[in-house]
């Protein structure tokens, strides 16, 4: 079995590939382009399988465009899918167990990552998050917070013999919230410190910084970068999206803890939340200067289909266009909410988040997304005919742009916000997708 993983933001899709099967993983804003990619391959006689966050949430929407759909976390179901592909007995849909334990996951094939990525050693220690932020994709179907055996995580971080030295020593834990269980996180960091990495990147919720021992252990493990979802410096806005773990009055003090230990912060900040006011935006620059994060990653509040935020704005009649291929931010002719809260038109803004240089095995590229980036058929006795599987990761870009300029590190597309009176209405939930703007992965080697 040969596998090729191709990332389209690095190189274009080869529609004339000799792959027998194509696996395509994507999120909501990429769906229209993913359908185009699937159609192009199916026209050439390829069998195309879908997986990922959006196919797992809305499989009935996706299935007409694909030969099969994988729903859920794929580790325990993907070997069967590949076996059926080879045996030509593919089913229309495969449902993985919901929230399974994370033991027994084989190590990633880092050597299959595009060589342009500077930090290919990316793995997960946990999945899920104990919190329920209403805008977050994790709230679509809230799985229990789960932890992998620490020995397995350490094995993943050291399964790097096929990489050059400078790539072995840089690593990232791509967990949604490493600190969901602080006792576990501390024990893991103690073990990672023994690996003497040159640099480690992590992501965790802001409240974890209240535990000074946790911050000390981050430094001991040579953590040099932490992504933290700040989201807002407005308490009413935080409450409106159920971000109860963040407290604005703690921001300055807790950011200082990381700065003092040489840990750079990538800070997610959402614009255009319902409770934001003109006064808030006028004071925002000085507030950010005061708390002093290293890097600010801006995004627009987007109601991702299936989330509580989407459900609420849909019930309020504020989504005017359900076409995922457009992002018309249509303003309401009514200023009822504006007069009620004394809000005027919002200033226009643009997301400026850069793309991360590391590989991205979260929901667009790992087994967690419905298409496995880990060992599969070679390890489970699938009949060996040496078929080729082409694994693609679809990614949308904003209209008029290409590649990394179209998608933020958090997977939120760059979008331009129009001035809007009070409560915003959404025309669609994503930017327009350009042809050739998918994120593929072509891999030609046996897994395992």
CSV table of C-alpha atoms in Angstrom, one decimal:
chain,number,residue,atom,x,y,z
A,1,UNK,CA,0.0,0.0,0.0
A,2,UNK,CA,1.5,3.3,-1.1
A,3,UNK,CA,0.2,6.6,0.4
A,4,UNK,CA,0.9,10.1,-0.6
A,5,UNK,CA,-0.2,13.1,1.5
A,6,UNK,CA,-0.3,16.4,-0.4
A,7,UNK,CA,-0.9,19.8,1.1
A,8,UNK,CA,-2.4,22.1,-1.5
A,9,UNK,CA,-1.1,25.3,0.2
A,10,UNK,CA,2.3,23.9,-0.6
A,11,UNK,CA,1.8,22.4,-4.1
A,12,UNK,CA,-1.2,22.0,-6.4
A,13,UNK,CA,-3.4,19.0,-6.7
A,14,UNK,CA,-2.3,16.5,-9.3
A,15,UNK,CA,-5.7,15.5,-10.8
A,16,UNK,CA,-3.8,13.0,-13.1
A,17,UNK,CA,-2.3,11.1,-10.1
A,18,UNK,CA,-2.1,7.3,-10.4
A,19,UNK,CA,-3.8,7.0,-7.0
A,20,UNK,CA,-6.6,4.4,-7.0
A,21,UNK,CA,-8.4,6.1,-4.1
A,22,UNK,CA,-8.6,9.7,-2.8
A,23,UNK,CA,-9.4,10.6,0.8
A,24,UNK,CA,-10.4,14.2,1.3
A,25,UNK,CA,-10.7,15.9,4.8
A,26,UNK,CA,-12.3,19.3,5.2
A,27,UNK,CA,-14.2,21.8,7.4
A,28,UNK,CA,-17.3,23.7,6.7
A,29,UNK,CA,-15.9,26.7,4.8
A,30,UNK,CA,-14.0,24.4,2.5
A,31,UNK,CA,-17.0,22.2,1.6
A,32,UNK,CA,-17.9,23.8,-1.8
A,33,UNK,CA,-14.4,23.6,-3.0
A,34,UNK,CA,-14.0,20.0,-1.6
A,35,UNK,CA,-17.1,19.1,-3.7
A,36,UNK,CA,-15.3,20.5,-6.8
A,37,UNK,CA,-12.2,18.5,-6.0
A,38,UNK,CA,-14.2,15.3,-5.5
A,39,UNK,CA,-16.1,15.8,-8.7
A,40,UNK,CA,-12.9,16.3,-10.7
A,41,UNK,CA,-11.4,13.0,-9.3
A,42,UNK,CA,-14.7,11.0,-9.7
A,43,UNK,CA,-14.9,12.2,-13.3
A,44,UNK,CA,-11.5,10.5,-13.8
A,45,UNK,CA,-12.8,7.3,-12.3
A,46,UNK,CA,-11.3,7.7,-8.8
A,47,UNK,CA,-13.0,6.5,-5.7
A,48,UNK,CA,-13.3,9.5,-3.3
A,49,UNK,CA,-13.9,9.3,0.5
A,50,UNK,CA,-14.8,12.3,2.7
A,51,UNK,CA,-14.0,12.8,6.3
A,52,UNK,CA,-13.4,15.7,8.7
A,53,UNK,CA,-15.3,18.0,10.9
A,54,UNK,CA,-18.0,19.1,8.4
A,55,UNK,CA,-18.6,15.6,6.9
A,56,UNK,CA,-18.9,14.2,10.5
A,57,UNK,CA,-21.5,16.9,11.4
A,58,UNK,CA,-23.5,16.9,8.2
A,59,UNK,CA,-22.8,13.6,6.5
A,60,UNK,CA,-26.1,13.7,4.5
A,61,UNK,CA,-25.1,17.0,2.9
A,62,UNK,CA,-21.7,15.6,1.9
A,63,UNK,CA,-22.6,12.1,0.7
A,64,UNK,CA,-24.1,13.1,-2.7
A,65,UNK,CA,-20.7,14.4,-3.7
A,66,UNK,CA,-18.6,11.4,-2.6
A,67,UNK,CA,-18.5,7.6,-2.8
A,68,UNK,CA,-18.3,7.3,0.9
A,69,UNK,CA,-18.2,9.4,4.1
A,70,UNK,CA,-16.4,8.6,7.4
A,71,UNK,CA,-18.1,10.1,10.4
A,72,UNK,CA,-16.2,10.7,13.6
A,73,UNK,CA,-12.6,10.0,14.8
A,74,UNK,CA,-11.2,7.6,12.4
A,75,UNK,CA,-8.5,5.5,14.2
A,76,UNK,CA,-10.8,2.6,14.9
A,77,UNK,CA,-12.7,2.7,11.7
A,78,UNK,CA,-10.1,3.7,9.0
A,79,UNK,CA,-8.5,0.3,8.7
A,80,UNK,CA,-11.9,-1.2,7.8
A,81,UNK,CA,-12.5,1.6,5.2
A,82,UNK,CA,-9.1,0.9,3.5
A,83,UNK,CA,-9.8,-2.8,3.6
A,84,UNK,CA,-13.1,-2.3,1.9
A,85,UNK,CA,-11.5,0.0,-0.6
A,86,UNK,CA,-9.0,-2.6,-1.6
A,87,UNK,CA,-11.7,-5.3,-1.7
A,88,UNK,CA,-14.0,-3.1,-3.7
A,89,UNK,CA,-16.7,-3.5,-1.1
A,90,UNK,CA,-16.8,0.2,0.0
A,91,UNK,CA,-19.9,1.2,2.0
A,92,UNK,CA,-21.6,4.6,1.6
A,93,UNK,CA,-21.0,5.5,5.2
A,94,UNK,CA,-18.8,4.5,8.2
A,95,UNK,CA,-19.6,5.7,11.7
A,96,UNK,CA,-16.7,5.6,14.2
A,97,UNK,CA,-17.4,5.1,17.9
A,98,UNK,CA,-18.2,8.4,19.7
A,99,UNK,CA,-15.6,9.6,22.1
A,100,UNK,CA,-13.5,6.4,22.2
A,101,UNK,CA,-10.5,6.0,24.5
A,102,UNK,CA,-7.3,7.2,23.0
A,103,UNK,CA,-5.0,4.3,23.9
A,104,UNK,CA,-3.4,2.3,21.1
A,105,UNK,CA,-3.1,5.1,18.6
A,106,UNK,CA,0.0,4.4,16.4
A,107,UNK,CA,2.6,7.1,15.9
A,108,UNK,CA,2.3,9.6,13.1
A,109,UNK,CA,4.3,9.3,9.9
A,110,UNK,CA,6.2,12.5,10.1
A,111,UNK,CA,8.3,11.6,7.1
A,112,UNK,CA,5.2,12.0,4.9
A,113,UNK,CA,4.7,15.7,5.9
A,114,UNK,CA,5.5,18.2,3.2
A,115,UNK,CA,9.2,19.1,3.5
A,116,UNK,CA,8.4,22.8,3.4
A,117,UNK,CA,6.9,22.6,6.9
A,118,UNK,CA,9.6,23.6,9.5
A,119,UNK,CA,8.0,21.8,12.4
A,120,UNK,CA,6.5,18.5,11.3
A,121,UNK,CA,6.5,16.8,14.8
A,122,UNK,CA,3.0,17.6,15.7
A,123,UNK,CA,0.8,15.3,17.8
A,124,UNK,CA,-2.0,15.2,20.4
A,125,UNK,CA,-2.0,14.3,24.1
A,126,UNK,CA,-5.7,15.0,24.7
A,127,UNK,CA,-8.9,15.6,22.8
A,128,UNK,CA,-11.8,17.8,23.7
A,129,UNK,CA,-12.2,20.5,26.2
A,130,UNK,CA,-14.1,20.8,29.5
A,131,UNK,CA,-15.6,24.1,28.4
A,132,UNK,CA,-18.6,24.8,26.2
A,133,UNK,CA,-17.8,28.1,24.3
A,134,UNK,CA,-20.8,28.7,22.0
A,135,UNK,CA,-18.8,29.6,18.9
A,136,UNK,CA,-16.4,26.6,19.1
A,137,UNK,CA,-16.6,23.6,16.8
A,138,UNK,CA,-16.1,21.3,19.8
A,139,UNK,CA,-19.5,22.4,21.0
A,140,UNK,CA,-21.2,20.8,17.9
A,141,UNK,CA,-21.2,17.4,19.6
A,142,UNK,CA,-19.4,17.7,22.9
A,143,UNK,CA,-17.3,14.6,23.4
A,144,UNK,CA,-15.8,13.9,26.8
A,145,UNK,CA,-12.3,15.2,27.5
A,146,UNK,CA,-9.9,12.3,27.0
A,147,UNK,CA,-6.2,11.8,27.6
A,148,UNK,CA,-3.7,9.5,25.8
A,149,UNK,CA,-1.2,7.4,27.8
A,150,UNK,CA,1.8,9.6,28.5
A,151,UNK,CA,4.1,6.9,27.2
A,152,UNK,CA,2.3,7.1,23.8
A,153,UNK,CA,2.7,10.8,23.6
A,154,UNK,CA,6.5,10.6,24.4
A,155,UNK,CA,6.8,7.8,21.8
A,156,UNK,CA,5.2,10.1,19.2
A,157,UNK,CA,7.6,12.9,20.0
A,158,UNK,CA,10.5,10.6,19.6
A,159,UNK,CA,9.4,8.6,16.5
A,160,UNK,CA,11.4,11.0,14.4
A,161,UNK,CA,14.3,8.9,13.1
A,162,UNK,CA,13.5,9.7,9.4
A,163,UNK,CA,13.7,13.4,10.0
A,164,UNK,CA,16.8,15.6,10.0
A,165,UNK,CA,18.0,16.7,13.4
A,166,UNK,CA,16.7,20.3,13.3
A,167,UNK,CA,13.2,19.0,12.6
A,168,UNK,CA,13.3,16.4,15.4
A,169,UNK,CA,13.9,19.0,18.1
A,170,UNK,CA,10.9,21.2,17.4
A,171,UNK,CA,7.5,19.9,18.4
A,172,UNK,CA,3.9,21.0,18.9
A,173,UNK,CA,1.1,19.5,20.9
A,174,UNK,CA,-2.0,20.4,18.9
A,175,UNK,CA,-4.5,19.7,21.7
A,176,UNK,CA,-7.5,22.0,21.9
A,177,UNK,CA,-6.8,22.4,25.6
A,178,UNK,CA,-3.8,20.7,27.0
A,179,UNK,CA,-4.8,22.0,30.5
A,180,UNK,CA,-8.2,20.4,30.6
A,181,UNK,CA,-6.7,18.1,33.3
A,182,UNK,CA,-3.8,19.9,34.9
A,183,UNK,CA,-2.5,16.9,36.9
A,184,UNK,CA,-2.1,15.0,33.6
A,185,UNK,CA,-0.6,18.0,31.9
A,186,UNK,CA,2.0,18.5,34.6
A,187,UNK,CA,3.1,14.9,34.5
A,188,UNK,CA,3.3,15.0,30.7
A,189,UNK,CA,5.4,18.2,30.8
A,190,UNK,CA,7.8,16.6,33.3
A,191,UNK,CA,8.4,13.7,30.8
A,192,UNK,CA,8.7,16.1,27.8
A,193,UNK,CA,11.4,18.1,29.7
A,194,UNK,CA,13.5,15.0,29.6
A,195,UNK,CA,13.5,15.0,25.8
A,196,UNK,CA,15.6,18.3,25.7
A,197,UNK,CA,13.6,19.7,22.8
A,198,UNK,CA,14.8,23.0,21.4
A,199,UNK,CA,11.2,24.3,21.3
A,200,UNK,CA,7.7,23.2,22.1
A,201,UNK,CA,4.4,24.7,21.2
A,202,UNK,CA,1.1,24.1,23.1
A,203,UNK,CA,-2.4,25.4,23.4
A,204,UNK,CA,-4.5,25.6,26.5
A,205,UNK,CA,-7.3,27.7,28.1
A,206,UNK,CA,-6.4,30.9,29.8
A,207,UNK,CA,-7.4,29.8,33.3
A,208,UNK,CA,-4.5,27.3,33.3
A,209,UNK,CA,-2.1,30.2,33.9
A,210,UNK,CA,-3.6,30.6,37.4
A,211,UNK,CA,-1.5,27.5,38.3
A,212,UNK,CA,2.1,28.7,38.6
A,213,UNK,CA,3.5,25.2,38.8
A,214,UNK,CA,2.0,24.5,35.4
A,215,UNK,CA,3.7,27.6,34.0
A,216,UNK,CA,7.0,26.6,35.5
A,217,UNK,CA,6.7,23.1,33.9
A,218,UNK,CA,6.0,24.7,30.6
A,219,UNK,CA,9.3,26.5,30.9
A,220,UNK,CA,11.1,23.4,32.0
A,221,UNK,CA,9.9,21.6,28.9
A,222,UNK,CA,11.2,24.4,26.8
A,223,UNK,CA,7.8,25.6,25.7
A,224,UNK,CA,8.5,28.7,23.7
A,225,UNK,CA,5.0,29.3,22.2
A,226,UNK,CA,1.5,29.1,23.6
A,227,UNK,CA,-1.7,29.7,21.8
A,228,UNK,CA,-4.4,31.1,24.1
A,229,UNK,CA,-8.0,31.9,23.2
A,230,UNK,CA,-8.4,35.4,24.7
A,231,UNK,CA,-11.4,36.0,22.4
A,232,UNK,CA,-12.4,39.4,24.0
A,233,UNK,CA,-11.5,42.0,26.5
A,234,UNK,CA,-15.1,42.7,27.2
A,235,UNK,CA,-16.7,40.8,30.1
A,236,UNK,CA,-20.3,41.0,28.6
A,237,UNK,CA,-18.9,39.6,25.3
A,238,UNK,CA,-17.2,36.8,27.0
A,239,UNK,CA,-20.4,35.9,28.9
A,240,UNK,CA,-22.4,36.0,25.7
A,241,UNK,CA,-20.3,33.2,24.2
A,242,UNK,CA,-20.1,31.2,27.5
A,243,UNK,CA,-16.3,31.9,27.8
A,244,UNK,CA,-16.6,31.8,31.6
A,245,UNK,CA,-13.0,30.6,32.2
A,246,UNK,CA,-11.6,34.0,31.1
A,247,UNK,CA,-11.5,36.9,33.4
A,248,UNK,CA,-10.4,40.2,31.9
A,249,UNK,CA,-9.0,41.5,35.2
A,250,UNK,CA,-6.5,38.6,35.2
A,251,UNK,CA,-5.1,39.1,31.7
A,252,UNK,CA,-2.3,41.5,32.5
A,253,UNK,CA,-0.9,39.5,35.5
A,254,UNK,CA,-1.2,36.1,33.8
A,255,UNK,CA,0.4,37.2,30.5
A,256,UNK,CA,3.3,38.5,32.5
A,257,UNK,CA,3.9,35.0,34.0
A,258,UNK,CA,4.5,33.7,30.5
A,259,UNK,CA,6.6,36.7,29.4
A,260,UNK,CA,8.9,36.3,32.5
A,261,UNK,CA,9.6,32.8,31.4
A,262,UNK,CA,10.3,33.6,27.8
A,263,UNK,CA,7.1,32.0,26.4
A,264,UNK,CA,5.7,33.8,23.4
A,265,UNK,CA,1.9,34.0,23.3
A,266,UNK,CA,-0.3,33.7,20.2
A,267,UNK,CA,-3.6,35.2,21.3
A,268,UNK,CA,-6.9,34.6,19.5
A,269,UNK,CA,-9.2,37.6,19.5
A,270,UNK,CA,-12.7,37.7,18.0
A,271,UNK,CA,-14.2,40.8,16.6
A,272,UNK,CA,-17.9,41.6,16.1
A,273,UNK,CA,-19.3,39.7,19.1
A,274,UNK,CA,-22.9,40.7,19.8
A,275,UNK,CA,-22.1,42.6,23.0
A,276,UNK,CA,-19.2,44.6,21.6
A,277,UNK,CA,-19.8,48.4,21.5
A,278,UNK,CA,-18.1,51.3,19.7
A,279,UNK,CA,-16.6,52.3,23.1
A,280,UNK,CA,-15.1,48.9,23.5
A,281,UNK,CA,-13.3,49.2,20.1
A,282,UNK,CA,-12.1,52.7,20.9
A,283,UNK,CA,-10.4,51.4,24.1
A,284,UNK,CA,-9.2,48.1,22.6
A,285,UNK,CA,-5.8,49.2,21.4
A,286,UNK,CA,-4.7,50.6,24.7
A,287,UNK,CA,-6.1,47.5,26.5
A,288,UNK,CA,-4.0,45.3,24.3
A,289,UNK,CA,-0.9,47.4,24.9
A,290,UNK,CA,-1.4,47.0,28.6
A,291,UNK,CA,-1.8,43.2,28.7
A,292,UNK,CA,1.0,42.9,26.1
A,293,UNK,CA,0.4,39.6,24.2
A,294,UNK,CA,3.2,38.7,21.8
A,295,UNK,CA,1.0,38.1,18.7
A,296,UNK,CA,-2.7,38.9,18.2
A,297,UNK,CA,-4.6,36.6,15.8
A,298,UNK,CA,-7.8,38.4,14.8
A,299,UNK,CA,-10.9,36.7,13.4
A,300,UNK,CA,-14.5,37.6,12.8
A,301,UNK,CA,-17.3,36.1,14.8
A,302,UNK,CA,-18.6,33.4,12.4
A,303,UNK,CA,-21.5,31.1,13.3
A,304,UNK,CA,-20.1,27.7,12.4
A,305,UNK,CA,-22.9,25.4,11.3
A,306,UNK,CA,-23.9,23.1,14.2
A,307,UNK,CA,-22.6,25.3,17.0
A,308,UNK,CA,-24.8,26.9,19.6
A,309,UNK,CA,-23.9,30.3,18.2
A,310,UNK,CA,-25.2,29.2,14.8
A,311,UNK,CA,-28.3,27.8,16.3
A,312,UNK,CA,-29.1,31.0,18.1
A,313,UNK,CA,-28.5,33.4,15.3
A,314,UNK,CA,-30.4,31.1,12.9
A,315,UNK,CA,-33.4,31.1,15.3
A,316,UNK,CA,-33.2,34.9,15.4
A,317,UNK,CA,-33.5,35.1,11.6
A,318,UNK,CA,-30.0,36.6,11.2
A,319,UNK,CA,-28.6,34.2,8.7
A,320,UNK,CA,-29.8,35.4,5.3
A,321,UNK,CA,-27.8,33.1,3.0
A,322,UNK,CA,-26.9,29.5,3.7
A,323,UNK,CA,-24.6,29.1,0.7
A,324,UNK,CA,-21.2,28.0,2.2
A,325,UNK,CA,-19.4,29.3,-0.8
A,326,UNK,CA,-20.2,32.9,0.0
A,327,UNK,CA,-19.7,35.2,2.9
A,328,UNK,CA,-22.0,38.2,2.3
A,329,UNK,CA,-22.1,40.0,5.6
A,330,UNK,CA,-25.5,41.6,5.0
A,331,UNK,CA,-26.7,44.2,7.3
A,332,UNK,CA,-30.2,44.4,8.7
A,333,UNK,CA,-32.4,47.3,7.7
A,334,UNK,CA,-33.7,47.3,11.3
A,335,UNK,CA,-31.8,49.2,14.0
A,336,UNK,CA,-33.9,47.9,16.8
A,337,UNK,CA,-31.0,46.3,18.7
A,338,UNK,CA,-28.8,49.3,18.0
A,339,UNK,CA,-31.2,51.7,19.6
A,340,UNK,CA,-31.8,49.3,22.5
A,341,UNK,CA,-28.1,49.1,23.3
A,342,UNK,CA,-27.1,52.6,22.0
A,343,UNK,CA,-24.7,51.1,19.5
A,344,UNK,CA,-23.7,52.7,16.2
A,345,UNK,CA,-22.2,51.2,13.1
A,346,UNK,CA,-19.2,49.0,13.7
A,347,UNK,CA,-15.9,49.9,12.0
A,348,UNK,CA,-14.7,47.7,9.2
A,349,UNK,CA,-12.0,45.2,10.1
A,350,UNK,CA,-10.0,42.4,8.4
A,351,UNK,CA,-8.5,39.3,9.9
A,352,UNK,CA,-4.7,39.4,9.8
A,353,UNK,CA,-3.8,36.1,11.3
A,354,UNK,CA,-0.8,34.5,9.7
A,355,UNK,CA,-0.6,30.8,8.7
A,356,UNK,CA,1.3,28.7,11.1
A,357,UNK,CA,4.5,27.1,9.7
A,358,UNK,CA,3.9,23.8,11.4
A,359,UNK,CA,2.0,20.8,10.0
A,360,UNK,CA,-1.6,20.9,11.0
A,361,UNK,CA,-2.9,17.5,12.2
A,362,UNK,CA,-5.9,18.7,14.2
A,363,UNK,CA,-9.2,18.5,12.5
A,364,UNK,CA,-8.2,18.8,8.9
A,365,UNK,CA,-5.5,16.2,8.8
A,366,UNK,CA,-5.6,13.6,11.5
A,367,UNK,CA,-7.6,10.5,12.3
A,368,UNK,CA,-9.6,12.8,14.6
A,369,UNK,CA,-11.0,14.4,11.5
A,370,UNK,CA,-12.3,11.2,9.8
A,371,UNK,CA,-9.2,10.7,7.6
A,372,UNK,CA,-6.3,9.1,9.3
A,373,UNK,CA,-2.8,10.5,9.0
A,374,UNK,CA,-1.5,7.6,11.0
A,375,UNK,CA,-0.5,4.0,10.2
A,376,UNK,CA,-3.4,2.0,8.7
A,377,UNK,CA,-3.7,-0.8,6.2
A,378,UNK,CA,-0.1,-2.0,6.3
A,379,UNK,CA,-0.6,-2.8,10.0
A,380,UNK,CA,-3.9,-4.5,9.9
A,381,UNK,CA,-3.5,-7.2,7.3
A,382,UNK,CA,-5.3,-5.5,4.4
A,383,UNK,CA,-4.8,-7.5,1.1
A,384,UNK,CA,-1.6,-6.2,-0.5
A,385,UNK,CA,-2.2,-5.1,-4.1
A,386,UNK,CA,0.0,-2.0,-3.8
A,387,UNK,CA,-2.8,0.5,-4.4
A,388,UNK,CA,-2.1,4.1,-4.1
A,389,UNK,CA,-4.1,6.3,-1.7
A,390,UNK,CA,-4.1,10.1,-2.2
A,391,UNK,CA,-5.0,11.9,1.0
A,392,UNK,CA,-6.2,15.5,0.4
A,393,UNK,CA,-6.9,18.3,2.8
A,394,UNK,CA,-9.3,20.9,1.4
A,395,UNK,CA,-8.8,24.5,2.5
A,396,UNK,CA,-10.7,27.5,1.3
A,397,UNK,CA,-9.1,30.9,0.6
A,398,UNK,CA,-10.7,34.2,0.6
A,399,UNK,CA,-11.8,35.7,-2.8
A,400,UNK,CA,-8.9,37.2,-4.7
A,401,UNK,CA,-6.2,35.6,-2.6
A,402,UNK,CA,-4.2,32.4,-2.7
A,403,UNK,CA,-2.6,30.0,-0.3
A,404,UNK,CA,-1.7,31.0,3.2
A,405,UNK,CA,-3.1,34.4,2.9
A,406,UNK,CA,-6.7,33.0,2.9
A,407,UNK,CA,-6.8,31.0,6.2
A,408,UNK,CA,-5.8,31.9,9.7
A,409,UNK,CA,-3.8,29.6,12.0
A,410,UNK,CA,-7.0,28.7,13.7
A,411,UNK,CA,-8.6,27.7,10.5
A,412,UNK,CA,-10.9,30.7,10.3
A,413,UNK,CA,-11.0,32.3,6.9
A,414,UNK,CA,-9.9,35.9,6.4
A,415,UNK,CA,-13.1,37.9,6.1
A,416,UNK,CA,-13.9,41.6,5.6
A,417,UNK,CA,-16.6,43.0,7.9
A,418,UNK,CA,-18.8,45.7,6.7
A,419,UNK,CA,-20.1,48.4,9.0
A,420,UNK,CA,-23.3,47.0,10.5
A,421,UNK,CA,-25.9,48.5,12.8
A,422,UNK,CA,-26.0,46.5,16.0
A,423,UNK,CA,-26.8,42.8,15.5
A,424,UNK,CA,-25.1,41.5,12.4
A,425,UNK,CA,-26.8,39.2,9.9
A,426,UNK,CA,-24.8,36.6,8.1
A,427,UNK,CA,-25.1,35.7,4.4
A,428,UNK,CA,-23.4,32.4,4.4
A,429,UNK,CA,-20.7,31.2,6.9
A,430,UNK,CA,-17.5,31.4,5.0
A,431,UNK,CA,-15.5,33.3,2.4
A,432,UNK,CA,-15.9,32.5,-1.2
A,433,UNK,CA,-13.6,29.7,-2.3
A,434,UNK,CA,-11.3,29.9,-5.2
A,435,UNK,CA,-10.6,26.9,-7.5
A,436,UNK,CA,-7.3,25.3,-6.6
A,437,UNK,CA,-7.6,26.4,-3.0
A,438,UNK,CA,-7.8,23.1,-1.3
A,439,UNK,CA,-5.3,21.7,1.1
A,440,UNK,CA,-4.2,18.3,-0.1
A,441,UNK,CA,-1.9,15.7,0.9
A,442,UNK,CA,-0.5,13.2,-1.6
A,443,UNK,CA,1.5,10.4,0.1
A,444,UNK,CA,3.4,7.6,-1.6
A,445,UNK,CA,4.8,5.2,0.9
A,446,UNK,CA,3.4,2.3,3.0
A,447,UNK,CA,1.9,3.5,6.3
A,448,UNK,CA,3.3,2.1,9.4
